[in-house]
CSV table of C-alpha atoms in Angstrom, one decimal:
chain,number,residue,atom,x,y,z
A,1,UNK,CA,0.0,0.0,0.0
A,2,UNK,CA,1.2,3.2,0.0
A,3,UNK,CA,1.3,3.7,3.5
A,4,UNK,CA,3.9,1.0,3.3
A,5,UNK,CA,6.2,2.5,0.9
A,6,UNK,CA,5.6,5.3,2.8
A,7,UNK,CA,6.8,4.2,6.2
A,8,UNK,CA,9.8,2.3,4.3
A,9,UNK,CA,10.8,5.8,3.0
A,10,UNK,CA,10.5,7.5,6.4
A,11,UNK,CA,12.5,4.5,7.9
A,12,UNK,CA,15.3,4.8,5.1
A,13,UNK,CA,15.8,8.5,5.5
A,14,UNK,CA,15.5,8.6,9.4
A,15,UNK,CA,11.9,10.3,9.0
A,16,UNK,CA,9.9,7.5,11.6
A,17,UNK,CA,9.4,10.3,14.3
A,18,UNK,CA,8.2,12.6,11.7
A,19,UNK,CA,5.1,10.2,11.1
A,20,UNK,CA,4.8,9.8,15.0
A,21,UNK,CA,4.0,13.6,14.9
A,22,UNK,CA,0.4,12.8,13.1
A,23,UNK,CA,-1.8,10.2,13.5
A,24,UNK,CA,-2.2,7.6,11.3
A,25,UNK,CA,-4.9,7.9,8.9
A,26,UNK,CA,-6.3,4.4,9.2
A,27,UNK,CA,-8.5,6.1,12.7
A,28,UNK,CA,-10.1,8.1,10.4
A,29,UNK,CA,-9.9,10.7,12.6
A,30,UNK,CA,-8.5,14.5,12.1
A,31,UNK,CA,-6.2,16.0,14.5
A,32,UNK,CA,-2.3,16.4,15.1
A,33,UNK,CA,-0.1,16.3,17.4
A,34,UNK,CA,2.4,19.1,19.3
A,35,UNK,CA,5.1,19.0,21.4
A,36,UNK,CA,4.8,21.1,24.9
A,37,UNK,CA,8.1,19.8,26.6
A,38,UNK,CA,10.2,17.0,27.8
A,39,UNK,CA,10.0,13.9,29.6
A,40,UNK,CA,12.0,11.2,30.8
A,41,UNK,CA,10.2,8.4,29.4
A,42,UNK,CA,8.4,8.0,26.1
A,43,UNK,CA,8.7,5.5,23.1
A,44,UNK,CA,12.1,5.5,21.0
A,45,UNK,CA,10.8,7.4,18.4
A,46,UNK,CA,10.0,10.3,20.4
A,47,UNK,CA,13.8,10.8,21.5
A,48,UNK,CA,14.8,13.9,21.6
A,49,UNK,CA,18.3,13.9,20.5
A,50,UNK,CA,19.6,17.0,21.3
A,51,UNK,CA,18.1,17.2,25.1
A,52,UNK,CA,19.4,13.6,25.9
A,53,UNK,CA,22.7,15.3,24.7
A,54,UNK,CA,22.4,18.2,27.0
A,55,UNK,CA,21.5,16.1,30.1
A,56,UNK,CA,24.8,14.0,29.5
A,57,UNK,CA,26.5,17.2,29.1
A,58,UNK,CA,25.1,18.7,32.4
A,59,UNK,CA,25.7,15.5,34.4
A,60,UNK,CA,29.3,14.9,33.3
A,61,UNK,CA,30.0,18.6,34.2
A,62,UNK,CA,28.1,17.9,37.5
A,63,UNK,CA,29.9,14.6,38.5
A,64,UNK,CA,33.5,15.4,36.1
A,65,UNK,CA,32.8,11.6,35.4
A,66,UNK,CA,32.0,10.6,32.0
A,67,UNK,CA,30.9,6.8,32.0
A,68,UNK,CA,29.0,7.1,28.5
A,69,UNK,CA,25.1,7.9,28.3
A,70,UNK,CA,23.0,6.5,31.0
A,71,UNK,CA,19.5,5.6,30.5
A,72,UNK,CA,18.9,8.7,33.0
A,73,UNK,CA,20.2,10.8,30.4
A,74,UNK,CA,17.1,10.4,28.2
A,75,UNK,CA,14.7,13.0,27.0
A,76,UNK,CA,11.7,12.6,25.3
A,77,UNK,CA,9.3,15.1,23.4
A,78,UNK,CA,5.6,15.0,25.2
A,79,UNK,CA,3.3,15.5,22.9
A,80,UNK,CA,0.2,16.3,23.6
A,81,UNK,CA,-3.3,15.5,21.3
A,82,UNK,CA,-4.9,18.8,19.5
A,83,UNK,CA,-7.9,18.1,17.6
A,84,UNK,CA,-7.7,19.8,14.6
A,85,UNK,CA,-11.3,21.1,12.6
A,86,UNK,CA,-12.6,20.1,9.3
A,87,UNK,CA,-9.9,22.1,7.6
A,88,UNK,CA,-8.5,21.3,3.9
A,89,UNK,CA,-4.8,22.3,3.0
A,90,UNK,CA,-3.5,23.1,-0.3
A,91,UNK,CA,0.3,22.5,-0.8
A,92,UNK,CA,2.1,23.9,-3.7
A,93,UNK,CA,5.1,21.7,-4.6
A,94,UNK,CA,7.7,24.0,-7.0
A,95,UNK,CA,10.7,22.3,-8.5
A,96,UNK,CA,13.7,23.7,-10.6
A,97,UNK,CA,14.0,21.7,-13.9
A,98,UNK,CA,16.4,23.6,-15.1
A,99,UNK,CA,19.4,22.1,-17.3
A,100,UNK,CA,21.4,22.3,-14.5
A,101,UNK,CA,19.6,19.9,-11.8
A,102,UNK,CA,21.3,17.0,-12.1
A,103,UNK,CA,19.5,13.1,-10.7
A,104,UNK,CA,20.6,13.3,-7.0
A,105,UNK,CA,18.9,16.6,-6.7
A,106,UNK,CA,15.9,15.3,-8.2
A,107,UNK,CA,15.7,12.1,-6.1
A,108,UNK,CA,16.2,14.1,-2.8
A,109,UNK,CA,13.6,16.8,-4.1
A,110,UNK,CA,11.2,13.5,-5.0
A,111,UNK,CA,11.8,12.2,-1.7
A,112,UNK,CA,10.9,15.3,0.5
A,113,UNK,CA,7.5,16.0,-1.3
A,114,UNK,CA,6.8,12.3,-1.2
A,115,UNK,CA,7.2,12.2,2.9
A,116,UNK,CA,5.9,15.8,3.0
A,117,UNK,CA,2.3,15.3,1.1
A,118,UNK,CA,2.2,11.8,3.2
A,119,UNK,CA,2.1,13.5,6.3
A,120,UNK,CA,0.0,16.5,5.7
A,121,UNK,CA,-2.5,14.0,4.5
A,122,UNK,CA,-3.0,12.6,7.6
A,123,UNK,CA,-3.6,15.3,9.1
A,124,UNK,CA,-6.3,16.9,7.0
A,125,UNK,CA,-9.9,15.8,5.9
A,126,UNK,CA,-8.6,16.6,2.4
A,127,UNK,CA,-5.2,18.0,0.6
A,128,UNK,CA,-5.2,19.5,-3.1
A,129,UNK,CA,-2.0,19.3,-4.1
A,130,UNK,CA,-0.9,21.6,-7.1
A,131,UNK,CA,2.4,20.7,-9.0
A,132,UNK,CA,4.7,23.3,-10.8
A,133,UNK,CA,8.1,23.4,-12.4
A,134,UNK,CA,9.8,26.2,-14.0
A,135,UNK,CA,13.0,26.8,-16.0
A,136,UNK,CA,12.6,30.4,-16.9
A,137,UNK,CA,8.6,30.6,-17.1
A,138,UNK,CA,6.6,28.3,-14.3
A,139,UNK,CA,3.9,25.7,-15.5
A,140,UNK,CA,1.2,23.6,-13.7
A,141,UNK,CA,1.9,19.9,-14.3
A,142,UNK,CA,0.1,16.6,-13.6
A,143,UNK,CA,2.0,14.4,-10.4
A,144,UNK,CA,3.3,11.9,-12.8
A,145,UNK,CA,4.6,14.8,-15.7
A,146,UNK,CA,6.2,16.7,-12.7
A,147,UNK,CA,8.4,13.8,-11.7
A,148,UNK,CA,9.4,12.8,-15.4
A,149,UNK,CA,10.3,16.7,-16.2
A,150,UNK,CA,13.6,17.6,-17.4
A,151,UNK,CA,14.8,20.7,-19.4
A,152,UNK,CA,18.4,22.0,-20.8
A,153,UNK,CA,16.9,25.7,-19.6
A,154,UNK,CA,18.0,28.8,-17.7
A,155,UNK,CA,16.3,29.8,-14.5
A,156,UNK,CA,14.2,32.2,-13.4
A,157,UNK,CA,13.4,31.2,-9.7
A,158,UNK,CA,10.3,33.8,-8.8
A,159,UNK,CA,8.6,32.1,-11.5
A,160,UNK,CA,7.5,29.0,-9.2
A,161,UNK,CA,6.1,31.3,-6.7
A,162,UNK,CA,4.4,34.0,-9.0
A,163,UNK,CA,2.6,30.9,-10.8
A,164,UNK,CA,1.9,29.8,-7.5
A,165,UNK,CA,-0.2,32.7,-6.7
A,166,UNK,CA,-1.7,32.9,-9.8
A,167,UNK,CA,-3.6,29.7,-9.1
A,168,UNK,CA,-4.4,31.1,-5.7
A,169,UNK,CA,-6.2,34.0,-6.9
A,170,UNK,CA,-7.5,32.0,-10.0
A,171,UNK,CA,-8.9,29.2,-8.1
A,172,UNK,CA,-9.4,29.1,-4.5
A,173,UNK,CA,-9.9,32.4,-4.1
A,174,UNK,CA,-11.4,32.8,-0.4
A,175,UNK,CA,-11.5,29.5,0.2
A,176,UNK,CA,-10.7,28.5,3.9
A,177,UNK,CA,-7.4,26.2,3.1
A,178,UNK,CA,-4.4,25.8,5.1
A,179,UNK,CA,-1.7,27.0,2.6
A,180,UNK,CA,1.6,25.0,2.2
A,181,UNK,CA,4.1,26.1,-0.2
A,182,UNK,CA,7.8,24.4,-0.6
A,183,UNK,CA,10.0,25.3,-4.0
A,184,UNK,CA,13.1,22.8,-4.4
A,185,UNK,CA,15.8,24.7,-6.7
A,186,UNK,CA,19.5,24.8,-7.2
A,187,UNK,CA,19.8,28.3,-6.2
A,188,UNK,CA,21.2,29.1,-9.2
A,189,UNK,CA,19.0,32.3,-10.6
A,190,UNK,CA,19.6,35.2,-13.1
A,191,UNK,CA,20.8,38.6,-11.1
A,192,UNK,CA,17.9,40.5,-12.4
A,193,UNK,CA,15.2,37.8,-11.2
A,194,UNK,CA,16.6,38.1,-7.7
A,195,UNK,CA,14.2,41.3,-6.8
A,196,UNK,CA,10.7,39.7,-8.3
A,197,UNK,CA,11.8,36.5,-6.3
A,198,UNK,CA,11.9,38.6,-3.2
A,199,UNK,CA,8.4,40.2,-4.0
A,200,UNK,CA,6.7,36.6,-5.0
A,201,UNK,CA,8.0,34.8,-1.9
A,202,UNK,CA,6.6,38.0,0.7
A,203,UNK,CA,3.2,37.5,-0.6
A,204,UNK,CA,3.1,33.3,-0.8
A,205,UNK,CA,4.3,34.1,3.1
A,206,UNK,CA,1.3,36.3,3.6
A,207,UNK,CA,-1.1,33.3,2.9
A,208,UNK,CA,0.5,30.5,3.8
A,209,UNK,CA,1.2,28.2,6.7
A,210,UNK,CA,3.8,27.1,5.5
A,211,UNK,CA,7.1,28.7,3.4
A,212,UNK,CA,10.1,27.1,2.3
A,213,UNK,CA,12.4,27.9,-0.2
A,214,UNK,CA,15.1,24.9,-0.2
A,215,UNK,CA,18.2,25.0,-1.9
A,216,UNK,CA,19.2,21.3,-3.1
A,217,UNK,CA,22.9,20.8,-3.5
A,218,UNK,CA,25.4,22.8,-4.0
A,219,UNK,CA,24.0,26.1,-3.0
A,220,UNK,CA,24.5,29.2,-5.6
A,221,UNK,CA,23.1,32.6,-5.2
A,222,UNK,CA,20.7,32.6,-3.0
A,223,UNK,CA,22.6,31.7,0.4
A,224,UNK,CA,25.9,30.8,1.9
A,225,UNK,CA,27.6,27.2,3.6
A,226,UNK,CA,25.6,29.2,7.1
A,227,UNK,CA,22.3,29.0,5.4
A,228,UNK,CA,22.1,32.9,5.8
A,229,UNK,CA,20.9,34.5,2.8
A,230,UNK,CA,22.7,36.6,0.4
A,231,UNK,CA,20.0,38.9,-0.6
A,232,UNK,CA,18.7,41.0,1.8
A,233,UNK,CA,14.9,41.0,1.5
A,234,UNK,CA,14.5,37.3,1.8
A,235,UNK,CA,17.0,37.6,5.6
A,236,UNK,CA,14.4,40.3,6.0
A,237,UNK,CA,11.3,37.6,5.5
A,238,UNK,CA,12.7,35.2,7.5
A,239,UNK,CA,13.3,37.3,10.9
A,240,UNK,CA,9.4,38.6,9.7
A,241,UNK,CA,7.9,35.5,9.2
A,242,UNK,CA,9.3,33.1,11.5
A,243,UNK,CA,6.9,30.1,9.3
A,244,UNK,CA,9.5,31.1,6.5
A,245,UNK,CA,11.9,28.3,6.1
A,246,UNK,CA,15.3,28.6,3.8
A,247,UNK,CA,16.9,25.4,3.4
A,248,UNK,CA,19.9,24.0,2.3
A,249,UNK,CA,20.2,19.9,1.3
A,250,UNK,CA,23.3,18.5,-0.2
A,251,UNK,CA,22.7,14.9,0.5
A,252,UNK,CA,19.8,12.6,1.5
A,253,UNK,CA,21.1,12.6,5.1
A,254,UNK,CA,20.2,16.1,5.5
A,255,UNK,CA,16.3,15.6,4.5
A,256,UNK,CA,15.3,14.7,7.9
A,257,UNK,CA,16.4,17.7,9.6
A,258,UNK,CA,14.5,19.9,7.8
A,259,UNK,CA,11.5,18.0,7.6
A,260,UNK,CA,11.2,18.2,11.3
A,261,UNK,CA,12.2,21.8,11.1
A,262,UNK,CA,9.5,22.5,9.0
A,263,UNK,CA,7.1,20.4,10.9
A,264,UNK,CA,8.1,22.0,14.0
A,265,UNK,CA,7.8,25.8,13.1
A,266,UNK,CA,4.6,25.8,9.7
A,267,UNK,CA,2.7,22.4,9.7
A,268,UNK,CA,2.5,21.9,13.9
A,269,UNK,CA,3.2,25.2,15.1
Protein backbone atom coordinates (compact mmCIF):
# COMPACT_ATOMS: atom_id res chain seq x y z
CA UNK A 1 0.00 0.00 0.00
CA UNK A 2 1.21 3.24 -0.03
CA UNK A 3 1.32 3.75 3.51
CA UNK A 4 3.90 0.97 3.29
CA UNK A 5 6.16 2.48 0.89
CA UNK A 6 5.65 5.32 2.80
CA UNK A 7 6.79 4.21 6.21
CA UNK A 8 9.75 2.28 4.31
CA UNK A 9 10.80 5.76 2.97
CA UNK A 10 10.48 7.47 6.39
CA UNK A 11 12.48 4.53 7.86
CA UNK A 12 15.30 4.81 5.13
CA UNK A 13 15.77 8.53 5.52
CA UNK A 14 15.45 8.62 9.38
CA UNK A 15 11.89 10.27 9.05
CA UNK A 16 9.87 7.54 11.59
CA UNK A 17 9.39 10.28 14.35
CA UNK A 18 8.16 12.65 11.73
CA UNK A 19 5.09 10.15 11.13
CA UNK A 20 4.83 9.81 14.98
CA UNK A 21 3.96 13.64 14.89
CA UNK A 22 0.42 12.82 13.11
CA UNK A 23 -1.79 10.21 13.50
CA UNK A 24 -2.21 7.62 11.29
CA UNK A 25 -4.90 7.91 8.92
CA UNK A 26 -6.30 4.36 9.25
CA UNK A 27 -8.53 6.12 12.66
CA UNK A 28 -10.09 8.12 10.38
CA UNK A 29 -9.87 10.69 12.56
CA UNK A 30 -8.52 14.49 12.12
CA UNK A 31 -6.17 16.01 14.54
CA UNK A 32 -2.28 16.37 15.06
CA UNK A 33 -0.08 16.27 17.42
CA UNK A 34 2.44 19.15 19.30
CA UNK A 35 5.06 19.05 21.42
CA UNK A 36 4.76 21.14 24.91
CA UNK A 37 8.07 19.84 26.61
CA UNK A 38 10.18 17.01 27.82
CA UNK A 39 9.98 13.91 29.61
CA UNK A 40 12.04 11.24 30.81
CA UNK A 41 10.16 8.45 29.42
CA UNK A 42 8.35 7.99 26.12
CA UNK A 43 8.71 5.53 23.05
CA UNK A 44 12.05 5.45 20.97
CA UNK A 45 10.76 7.37 18.43
CA UNK A 46 10.04 10.34 20.39
CA UNK A 47 13.80 10.79 21.50
CA UNK A 48 14.77 13.87 21.58
CA UNK A 49 18.26 13.87 20.53
CA UNK A 50 19.58 17.00 21.32
CA UNK A 51 18.10 17.21 25.07
CA UNK A 52 19.40 13.65 25.86
CA UNK A 53 22.66 15.28 24.69
CA UNK A 54 22.38 18.25 26.97
CA UNK A 55 21.55 16.11 30.07
CA UNK A 56 24.80 14.02 29.52
CA UNK A 57 26.55 17.18 29.06
CA UNK A 58 25.13 18.66 32.44
CA UNK A 59 25.66 15.50 34.36
CA UNK A 60 29.25 14.92 33.25
CA UNK A 61 29.96 18.61 34.19
CA UNK A 62 28.11 17.95 37.51
CA UNK A 63 29.88 14.57 38.46
CA UNK A 64 33.50 15.42 36.14
CA UNK A 65 32.78 11.64 35.38
CA UNK A 66 32.04 10.61 32.04
CA UNK A 67 30.88 6.77 31.96
CA UNK A 68 29.00 7.12 28.47
CA UNK A 69 25.15 7.86 28.32
CA UNK A 70 22.97 6.54 30.96
CA UNK A 71 19.55 5.60 30.51
CA UNK A 72 18.93 8.70 33.01
CA UNK A 73 20.20 10.77 30.40
CA UNK A 74 17.05 10.43 28.23
CA UNK A 75 14.74 13.04 26.96
CA UNK A 76 11.73 12.59 25.25
CA UNK A 77 9.35 15.11 23.44
CA UNK A 78 5.57 15.01 25.18
CA UNK A 79 3.26 15.47 22.93
CA UNK A 80 0.16 16.32 23.63
CA UNK A 81 -3.25 15.46 21.31
CA UNK A 82 -4.88 18.85 19.51
CA UNK A 83 -7.90 18.05 17.63
CA UNK A 84 -7.72 19.80 14.55
CA UNK A 85 -11.32 21.14 12.61
CA UNK A 86 -12.62 20.11 9.28
CA UNK A 87 -9.86 22.10 7.62
CA UNK A 88 -8.51 21.34 3.91
CA UNK A 89 -4.78 22.25 2.96
CA UNK A 90 -3.50 23.14 -0.27
CA UNK A 91 0.31 22.51 -0.84
CA UNK A 92 2.10 23.92 -3.67
CA UNK A 93 5.11 21.67 -4.64
CA UNK A 94 7.74 24.01 -6.98
CA UNK A 95 10.68 22.33 -8.53
CA UNK A 96 13.67 23.70 -10.63
CA UNK A 97 14.03 21.72 -13.89
CA UNK A 98 16.41 23.57 -15.07
CA UNK A 99 19.44 22.14 -17.27
CA UNK A 100 21.45 22.29 -14.47
CA UNK A 101 19.57 19.95 -11.85
CA UNK A 102 21.29 17.04 -12.11
CA UNK A 103 19.52 13.14 -10.74
CA UNK A 104 20.57 13.31 -7.00
CA UNK A 105 18.95 16.55 -6.72
CA UNK A 106 15.94 15.35 -8.23
CA UNK A 107 15.69 12.06 -6.08
CA UNK A 108 16.17 14.13 -2.76
CA UNK A 109 13.61 16.78 -4.07
CA UNK A 110 11.19 13.54 -4.97
CA UNK A 111 11.83 12.23 -1.67
CA UNK A 112 10.93 15.30 0.48
CA UNK A 113 7.46 15.98 -1.34
CA UNK A 114 6.76 12.27 -1.16
CA UNK A 115 7.16 12.16 2.85
CA UNK A 116 5.85 15.82 2.96
CA UNK A 117 2.27 15.33 1.11
CA UNK A 118 2.20 11.77 3.15
CA UNK A 119 2.14 13.53 6.34
CA UNK A 120 -0.03 16.47 5.68
CA UNK A 121 -2.47 14.00 4.51
CA UNK A 122 -2.95 12.63 7.59
CA UNK A 123 -3.61 15.32 9.14
CA UNK A 124 -6.27 16.91 6.96
CA UNK A 125 -9.93 15.81 5.93
CA UNK A 126 -8.57 16.64 2.45
CA UNK A 127 -5.22 17.97 0.59
CA UNK A 128 -5.18 19.48 -3.10
CA UNK A 129 -2.02 19.26 -4.11
CA UNK A 130 -0.95 21.63 -7.14
CA UNK A 131 2.39 20.65 -9.02
CA UNK A 132 4.74 23.34 -10.78
CA UNK A 133 8.05 23.43 -12.36
CA UNK A 134 9.82 26.23 -14.00
CA UNK A 135 13.02 26.85 -15.96
CA UNK A 136 12.65 30.39 -16.91
CA UNK A 137 8.60 30.55 -17.13
CA UNK A 138 6.61 28.29 -14.27
CA UNK A 139 3.91 25.66 -15.53
CA UNK A 140 1.19 23.55 -13.72
CA UNK A 141 1.92 19.90 -14.31
CA UNK A 142 0.08 16.59 -13.57
CA UNK A 143 1.95 14.41 -10.36
CA UNK A 144 3.27 11.87 -12.85
CA UNK A 145 4.60 14.80 -15.73
CA UNK A 146 6.19 16.71 -12.67
CA UNK A 147 8.38 13.80 -11.71
CA UNK A 148 9.38 12.84 -15.37
CA UNK A 149 10.30 16.68 -16.16
CA UNK A 150 13.58 17.61 -17.43
CA UNK A 151 14.83 20.66 -19.43
CA UNK A 152 18.37 21.98 -20.79
CA UNK A 153 16.86 25.66 -19.63
CA UNK A 154 18.02 28.76 -17.68
CA UNK A 155 16.35 29.78 -14.50
CA UNK A 156 14.20 32.17 -13.42
CA UNK A 157 13.38 31.20 -9.66
CA UNK A 158 10.31 33.81 -8.84
CA UNK A 159 8.57 32.15 -11.53
CA UNK A 160 7.49 29.04 -9.23
CA UNK A 161 6.08 31.29 -6.70
CA UNK A 162 4.40 34.04 -8.99
CA UNK A 163 2.63 30.93 -10.76
CA UNK A 164 1.89 29.81 -7.54
CA UNK A 165 -0.16 32.71 -6.70
CA UNK A 166 -1.65 32.94 -9.80
CA UNK A 167 -3.56 29.70 -9.14
CA UNK A 168 -4.43 31.11 -5.73
CA UNK A 169 -6.16 34.05 -6.94
CA UNK A 170 -7.52 31.97 -10.02
CA UNK A 171 -8.90 29.19 -8.14
CA UNK A 172 -9.37 29.10 -4.47
CA UNK A 173 -9.89 32.44 -4.12
CA UNK A 174 -11.37 32.76 -0.44
CA UNK A 175 -11.50 29.52 0.25
CA UNK A 176 -10.69 28.46 3.87
CA UNK A 177 -7.40 26.23 3.12
CA UNK A 178 -4.42 25.82 5.14
CA UNK A 179 -1.75 26.98 2.58
CA UNK A 180 1.56 25.04 2.21
CA UNK A 181 4.09 26.07 -0.22
CA UNK A 182 7.78 24.43 -0.62
CA UNK A 183 9.99 25.32 -3.98
CA UNK A 184 13.15 22.79 -4.40
CA UNK A 185 15.82 24.72 -6.72
CA UNK A 186 19.47 24.81 -7.15
CA UNK A 187 19.78 28.33 -6.21
CA UNK A 188 21.20 29.12 -9.17
CA UNK A 189 19.02 32.28 -10.61
CA UNK A 190 19.59 35.24 -13.05
CA UNK A 191 20.82 38.57 -11.13
CA UNK A 192 17.88 40.55 -12.38
CA UNK A 193 15.15 37.76 -11.15
CA UNK A 194 16.58 38.14 -7.66
CA UNK A 195 14.20 41.28 -6.76
CA UNK A 196 10.67 39.74 -8.29
CA UNK A 197 11.81 36.48 -6.32
CA UNK A 198 11.90 38.58 -3.16
CA UNK A 199 8.41 40.20 -3.97
CA UNK A 200 6.66 36.64 -5.03
CA UNK A 201 8.02 34.81 -1.90
CA UNK A 202 6.62 38.03 0.65
CA UNK A 203 3.19 37.48 -0.62
CA UNK A 204 3.14 33.33 -0.81
CA UNK A 205 4.26 34.12 3.12
CA UNK A 206 1.32 36.33 3.56
CA UNK A 207 -1.05 33.29 2.85
CA UNK A 208 0.54 30.53 3.84
CA UNK A 209 1.21 28.21 6.74
CA UNK A 210 3.82 27.12 5.52
CA UNK A 211 7.07 28.66 3.36
CA UNK A 212 10.05 27.14 2.28
CA UNK A 213 12.40 27.88 -0.22
CA UNK A 214 15.11 24.88 -0.24
CA UNK A 215 18.22 24.98 -1.88
CA UNK A 216 19.21 21.32 -3.11
CA UNK A 217 22.92 20.76 -3.54
CA UNK A 218 25.44 22.76 -4.02
CA UNK A 219 24.01 26.06 -2.95
CA UNK A 220 24.50 29.20 -5.59
CA UNK A 221 23.10 32.57 -5.22
CA UNK A 222 20.70 32.57 -2.97
CA UNK A 223 22.56 31.66 0.39
CA UNK A 224 25.94 30.85 1.92
CA UNK A 225 27.57 27.19 3.65
CA UNK A 226 25.64 29.15 7.06
CA UNK A 227 22.31 29.02 5.44
CA UNK A 228 22.11 32.90 5.75
CA UNK A 229 20.95 34.53 2.85
CA UNK A 230 22.68 36.62 0.38
CA UNK A 231 19.98 38.85 -0.64
CA UNK A 232 18.71 41.00 1.75
CA UNK A 233 14.94 41.04 1.49
CA UNK A 234 14.51 37.25 1.79
CA UNK A 235 17.05 37.58 5.59
CA UNK A 236 14.45 40.33 5.96
CA UNK A 237 11.29 37.64 5.49
CA UNK A 238 12.72 35.16 7.48
CA UNK A 239 13.31 37.29 10.87
CA UNK A 240 9.37 38.58 9.69
CA UNK A 241 7.93 35.46 9.16
CA UNK A 242 9.32 33.15 11.48
CA UNK A 243 6.91 30.14 9.34
CA UNK A 244 9.47 31.09 6.50
CA UNK A 245 11.92 28.26 6.09
CA UNK A 246 15.25 28.62 3.76
CA UNK A 247 16.86 25.45 3.39
CA UNK A 248 19.89 24.00 2.32
CA UNK A 249 20.19 19.85 1.25
CA UNK A 250 23.34 18.53 -0.16
CA UNK A 251 22.70 14.94 0.54
CA UNK A 252 19.75 12.62 1.51
CA UNK A 253 21.07 12.58 5.06
CA UNK A 254 20.16 16.11 5.49
CA UNK A 255 16.31 15.55 4.54
CA UNK A 256 15.25 14.68 7.94
CA UNK A 257 16.43 17.73 9.59
CA UNK A 258 14.50 19.95 7.83
CA UNK A 259 11.46 18.03 7.56
CA UNK A 260 11.21 18.17 11.27
CA UNK A 261 12.23 21.83 11.10
CA UNK A 262 9.53 22.50 8.97
CA UNK A 263 7.10 20.40 10.88
CA UNK A 264 8.10 21.97 13.95
CA UNK A 265 7.79 25.82 13.05
CA UNK A 266 4.58 25.79 9.74
CA UNK A 267 2.72 22.40 9.66
CA UNK A 268 2.52 21.93 13.88
CA UNK A 269 3.21 25.21 15.14
Amino acid sequence: SQKEIMDILAGHLDLIDLLELVKSEETGETGKYAPIGRTKTGSAARLNRKATVRQKIARILASGKDIGFQESDKRFRFLKDIPEKDKKAIIYVVQDVSGSMDHNQRFIIRSMYSILIHALRQMYKSVEEVYISHEEKAREESEDDFFKNNSAGGTNISSGPSKALEIQKERYGGEPYDVFFWHATDGLNSDNDNPKLVEAMEEICKLTRLACLCIVGETRLIVTNSNVSQLPGIKDLQQRFQHFVMARIKDKSEIREVLMDCFHRGVLA
